Amino acid sequence: MLEGKHILVGISGGIAAYKIPELIRRLRQAGAEVKVTTTKNALQFVTELTLQTLSGNKVYHDVFAAINDHSTEHISLPDWSDAMIVAPATANVLDKMAHGIADDALTTTFAAMRKPVVIAPAMNDKMYASEAVQESLTQLSKRHNITVMDCAEGYLACGTTGKGRMQEIDCIAEALCYALTNHDMTNKHVLLTAGPTREAIDPVRYLTNHSSGKMGYSLARECWRRGAMVTLVSGPVSIPLPIPVLFGEKTRFTRMTVESAQQMYEAAMQALDEAHVIILCAAVADYRMTEVSTTKIKKTSDSPLLTLTLTENPDIAAAIGEAKRPKQQLIGFALETDHAEEHAIQKLKAKKLDWIVLNSLQDPGAGFGVDTNKVCLLSRKGTKKDIPLMSKENVAQAIISAIL
Ligand code: PMT
């Protein structure tokens, strides 16, 4: 989502400024172009050379030097940018931004900014809790183009522990994606399943599949970015999920981690009632051991064959298809190897889905594990929409746009 975007990073003078070079590097790795403006004090914590080298651009920190250049960067930078991040935002800079004070490079640039802005505050916990700072945060968060992040709790540079830490770099990047997204799912609740399930054979081994969770997590993130409340029921995967906490907002993202299909079924049914949209992307094991051995199954010399007796697992999609209310939208996935469309349509009908998203292992770059996917959306009403090979993040955007 950040590919080709112009991001302006504003740094003020707090110790958390030492983390911002890493943020700039991540933004550039994600394909964004970055320019930097700072307060004078920020350059006590991070050098101009570091910022210039990592952003690939001159750093704007002196309003009068700019005038000598016959340029007005505090106007041209907002015009150039698609969005701005102010991180860390100190108490001083927050209060200035809230009250329209523009007396240095960063605050004059902010004053001229009409595009989305993400503010990541960082300061001592007592300063953060002060009335002045809380009022400034409240005022700023009411502005249509501003996303204010809350501070995190934890160890602070002043040696105490409390609420005043800047949220992690990945959370700031995610808040930027949220700020750049149209919030067309506000007031919608989305229930998703993602990843594989594990069915225990004995205390050491299990049955599973190759699902990495990447497709399901991309969909969950996309729904969050669009403003939805998200409940993600996830099988065992190792995907980082940096969801920022926004100022004044209750967390909109709940992740329930499960192992087996039975646990996934129970968690999904528990969250079903409040869901408006249900997206079942998990690769659920159709069978489990009829009896899980309590001790490790030993190799025997009697026979080279081992027979496992399996019992069918509950089908989450079919159960929801039966139980769902008319206004709930149910979207399933199908991963096929042959007769793909025919099998997908059978599943669409049998499980009473509104849409099925078909991905085929015949298509290079699609399906399990990879960062890309190529899918075909088929609806109960007979609509068909092909989504070409692209990143799972972009496929998730296209799927959500198609089903809304
Ligand atoms: O996780 P990744 O590595 O990114 O890969 C993504 C994916 C390939 C796993 C994903 O895109 C996908 O296709 N998921 C569904 C895979 C699958 O096994 O589908 P299925 O044909 O077995 O099931 C059809 C539908 O019923 C699916 O929505 C599935 O979640 C659901 N189902 C199946 C069995 C079951 N017991 N309960 C279910 O809810």
PDB file of C-alpha atoms and ligand atoms in Angstrom, residues 193-197 209-219 237 239 261-262 264-265 268 279-287 312-320 330-336 343-344 347-348 351 353 355-361 366-375 392 399, ligand 1:
ATOM      1  CA  THR A 193     -10.456 -17.618  10.308  1.00  0.00           C
ATOM      2  CA  ALA A 194      -6.846 -17.947   9.122  1.00  0.00           C
ATOM      3  CA  GLY A 195      -3.919 -20.337   9.038  1.00  0.00           C
ATOM      4  CA  PRO A 196      -3.811 -24.117   9.403  1.00  0.00           C
ATOM      5  CA  THR A 197      -5.151 -26.332  12.169  1.00  0.00           C
ATOM      6  CA  ASN A 209      -1.080 -28.466   6.149  1.00  0.00           C
ATOM      7  CA  HIS A 210       1.039 -25.757   4.514  1.00  0.00           C
ATOM      8  CA  SER A 211      -1.105 -22.703   5.288  1.00  0.00           C
ATOM      9  CA  SER A 212       1.080 -19.842   6.567  1.00  0.00           C
ATOM     10  CA  GLY A 213      -1.829 -17.558   7.531  1.00  0.00           C
ATOM     11  CA  LYS A 214      -0.573 -14.798   5.182  1.00  0.00           C
ATOM     12  CA  MET A 215      -3.792 -14.518   3.139  1.00  0.00           C
ATOM     13  CA  GLY A 216      -6.065 -14.518   6.200  1.00  0.00           C
ATOM     14  CA  TYR A 217      -3.915 -12.029   8.117  1.00  0.00           C
ATOM     15  CA  SER A 218      -3.792  -9.691   5.084  1.00  0.00           C
ATOM     16  CA  LEU A 219      -7.599  -9.753   4.992  1.00  0.00           C
ATOM     17  CA  VAL A 237       1.227 -19.312  12.600  1.00  0.00           C
ATOM     18  CA  ILE A 239       3.053 -13.706  11.608  1.00  0.00           C
ATOM     19  CA  ALA A 261     -10.356 -27.633  14.040  1.00  0.00           C
ATOM     20  CA  GLN A 262     -12.653 -28.305  17.010  1.00  0.00           C
ATOM     21  CA  MET A 264     -11.451 -23.133  15.740  1.00  0.00           C
ATOM     22  CA  TYR A 265     -15.096 -24.175  15.378  1.00  0.00           C
ATOM     23  CA  ALA A 268     -15.792 -18.977  15.532  1.00  0.00           C
ATOM     24  CA  ILE A 279     -14.481 -14.659   5.997  1.00  0.00           C
ATOM     25  CA  LEU A 280     -13.232 -18.233   6.316  1.00  0.00           C
ATOM     26  CA  CYS A 281      -9.714 -18.353   4.945  1.00  0.00           C
ATOM     27  CA  ALA A 282      -8.315 -21.068   7.236  1.00  0.00           C
ATOM     28  CA  ALA A 283      -7.174 -24.388   5.835  1.00  0.00           C
ATOM     29  CA  VAL A 284      -9.035 -26.563   8.318  1.00  0.00           C
ATOM     30  CA  ALA A 285      -8.169 -30.244   8.734  1.00  0.00           C
ATOM     31  CA  ASP A 286     -11.177 -32.249   7.600  1.00  0.00           C
ATOM     32  CA  TYR A 287     -10.266 -35.144   9.929  1.00  0.00           C
ATOM     33  CA  GLU A 312     -14.504 -36.123  10.552  1.00  0.00           C
ATOM     34  CA  ASN A 313     -14.052 -32.634  12.052  1.00  0.00           C
ATOM     35  CA  PRO A 314     -16.909 -30.132  12.270  1.00  0.00           C
ATOM     36  CA  ASP A 315     -17.222 -28.060   9.098  1.00  0.00           C
ATOM     37  CA  ILE A 316     -17.145 -24.441  10.325  1.00  0.00           C
ATOM     38  CA  ALA A 317     -18.270 -22.991   6.997  1.00  0.00           C
ATOM     39  CA  ALA A 318     -21.211 -25.379   6.658  1.00  0.00           C
ATOM     40  CA  ALA A 319     -22.284 -24.799  10.271  1.00  0.00           C
ATOM     41  CA  ILE A 320     -22.207 -21.008   9.804  1.00  0.00           C
ATOM     42  CA  LEU A 330     -20.430 -15.448   4.417  1.00  0.00           C
ATOM     43  CA  ILE A 331     -17.277 -15.757   2.334  1.00  0.00           C
ATOM     44  CA  GLY A 332     -15.358 -19.019   2.023  1.00  0.00           C
ATOM     45  CA  PHE A 333     -12.161 -20.014   0.255  1.00  0.00           C
ATOM     46  CA  ALA A 334     -11.354 -23.008  -1.923  1.00  0.00           C
ATOM     47  CA  LEU A 335      -7.866 -24.251  -2.620  1.00  0.00           C
ATOM     48  CA  GLU A 336      -8.021 -26.653  -5.537  1.00  0.00           C
ATOM     49  CA  HIS A 343     -15.300 -27.887  -7.091  1.00  0.00           C
ATOM     50  CA  ALA A 344     -15.474 -24.292  -5.850  1.00  0.00           C
ATOM     51  CA  LYS A 347     -18.579 -25.846  -2.053  1.00  0.00           C
ATOM     52  CA  LEU A 348     -20.288 -22.467  -2.534  1.00  0.00           C
ATOM     53  CA  LYS A 351     -21.884 -24.582   2.508  1.00  0.00           C
ATOM     54  CA  LEU A 353     -21.785 -19.242   1.079  1.00  0.00           C
ATOM     55  CA  TRP A 355     -18.999 -15.809  -2.129  1.00  0.00           C
ATOM     56  CA  ILE A 356     -16.198 -18.297  -2.603  1.00  0.00           C
ATOM     57  CA  VAL A 357     -12.622 -17.187  -3.299  1.00  0.00           C
ATOM     58  CA  LEU A 358     -10.920 -19.768  -5.478  1.00  0.00           C
ATOM     59  CA  ASN A 359      -7.141 -20.135  -5.533  1.00  0.00           C
ATOM     60  CA  SER A 360      -5.465 -22.941  -7.416  1.00  0.00           C
ATOM     61  CA  LEU A 361      -2.174 -24.713  -6.795  1.00  0.00           C
ATOM     62  CA  ALA A 366      -0.751 -18.631  -5.787  1.00  0.00           C
ATOM     63  CA  GLY A 367      -1.978 -20.461  -2.677  1.00  0.00           C
ATOM     64  CA  PHE A 368       0.007 -21.648   0.335  1.00  0.00           C
ATOM     65  CA  GLY A 369       3.013 -19.934   1.890  1.00  0.00           C
ATOM     66  CA  VAL A 370       3.902 -17.399  -0.823  1.00  0.00           C
ATOM     67  CA  ASP A 371       3.469 -13.613  -0.468  1.00  0.00           C
ATOM     68  CA  THR A 372       1.340 -13.409  -3.632  1.00  0.00           C
ATOM     69  CA  ASN A 373      -1.960 -14.865  -4.775  1.00  0.00           C
ATOM     70  CA  LYS A 374      -4.169 -15.088  -7.858  1.00  0.00           C
ATOM     71  CA  VAL A 375      -7.845 -15.682  -7.145  1.00  0.00           C
ATOM     72  CA  LYS A 392      -1.664 -10.898  -0.737  1.00  0.00           C
ATOM     73  CA  ILE A 399     -11.538  -9.058  -2.284  1.00  0.00           C
TER      74      ILE A 399
HETATM   75  O1  PMT B   1      -2.332 -19.207   4.627  1.00  0.00           O
HETATM   76  P1  PMT B   1      -1.635 -18.996   3.296  1.00  0.00           P
HETATM   77  O2  PMT B   1      -0.305 -19.678   3.223  1.00  0.00           O
HETATM   78  O3  PMT B   1      -1.570 -17.541   2.912  1.00  0.00           O
HETATM   79  O4  PMT B   1      -2.539 -19.688   2.176  1.00  0.00           O
HETATM   80  C1  PMT B   1      -3.842 -19.241   1.968  1.00  0.00           C
HETATM   81  C2  PMT B   1      -4.794 -20.406   1.667  1.00  0.00           C
HETATM   82  C3  PMT B   1      -4.346 -21.126   0.424  1.00  0.00           C
HETATM   83  C4  PMT B   1      -4.831 -21.379   2.845  1.00  0.00           C
HETATM   84  C5  PMT B   1      -6.236 -19.775   1.490  1.00  0.00           C
HETATM   85  O5  PMT B   1      -6.165 -18.870   0.415  1.00  0.00           O
HETATM   86  C6  PMT B   1      -7.287 -20.845   1.215  1.00  0.00           C
HETATM   87  O6  PMT B   1      -7.544 -21.212   0.091  1.00  0.00           O
HETATM   88  N1  PMT B   1      -7.948 -21.369   2.299  1.00  0.00           N
HETATM   89  C7  PMT B   1      -8.923 -22.451   2.237  1.00  0.00           C
HETATM   90  C8  PMT B   1      -8.188 -23.722   1.948  1.00  0.00           C
HETATM   91  C9  PMT B   1      -9.011 -24.974   1.999  1.00  0.00           C
HETATM   92  O7  PMT B   1      -8.469 -25.910   2.457  1.00  0.00           O
HETATM   93  O8  PMT B   1     -10.247 -24.920   1.593  1.00  0.00           O
HETATM   94  P2  PMT B   1     -11.290 -26.191   1.651  1.00  0.00           P
HETATM   95  O9  PMT B   1     -11.642 -26.459   0.248  1.00  0.00           O
HETATM   96  O10 PMT B   1     -10.810 -27.305   2.473  1.00  0.00           O
HETATM   97  O11 PMT B   1     -12.504 -25.563   2.442  1.00  0.00           O
HETATM   98  C10 PMT B   1     -13.502 -24.734   1.831  1.00  0.00           C
HETATM   99  C11 PMT B   1     -13.949 -23.695   2.824  1.00  0.00           C
HETATM  100  O12 PMT B   1     -14.512 -24.315   3.979  1.00  0.00           O
HETATM  101  C12 PMT B   1     -12.846 -22.815   3.351  1.00  0.00           C
HETATM  102  O13 PMT B   1     -13.380 -21.521   3.512  1.00  0.00           O
HETATM  103  C13 PMT B   1     -12.480 -23.417   4.699  1.00  0.00           C
HETATM  104  O14 PMT B   1     -11.989 -22.440   5.623  1.00  0.00           O
HETATM  105  C14 PMT B   1     -13.836 -23.948   5.149  1.00  0.00           C
HETATM  106  N2  PMT B   1     -13.755 -25.123   6.015  1.00  0.00           N
HETATM  107  C15 PMT B   1     -13.265 -26.314   5.572  1.00  0.00           C
HETATM  108  C16 PMT B   1     -13.262 -27.410   6.390  1.00  0.00           C
HETATM  109  C17 PMT B   1     -13.760 -27.295   7.695  1.00  0.00           C
HETATM  110  N3  PMT B   1     -13.763 -28.328   8.513  1.00  0.00           N
HETATM  111  N4  PMT B   1     -14.231 -26.123   8.123  1.00  0.00           N
HETATM  112  C18 PMT B   1     -14.232 -25.037   7.305  1.00  0.00           C
HETATM  113  O15 PMT B   1     -14.670 -23.947   7.698  1.00  0.00           O
END
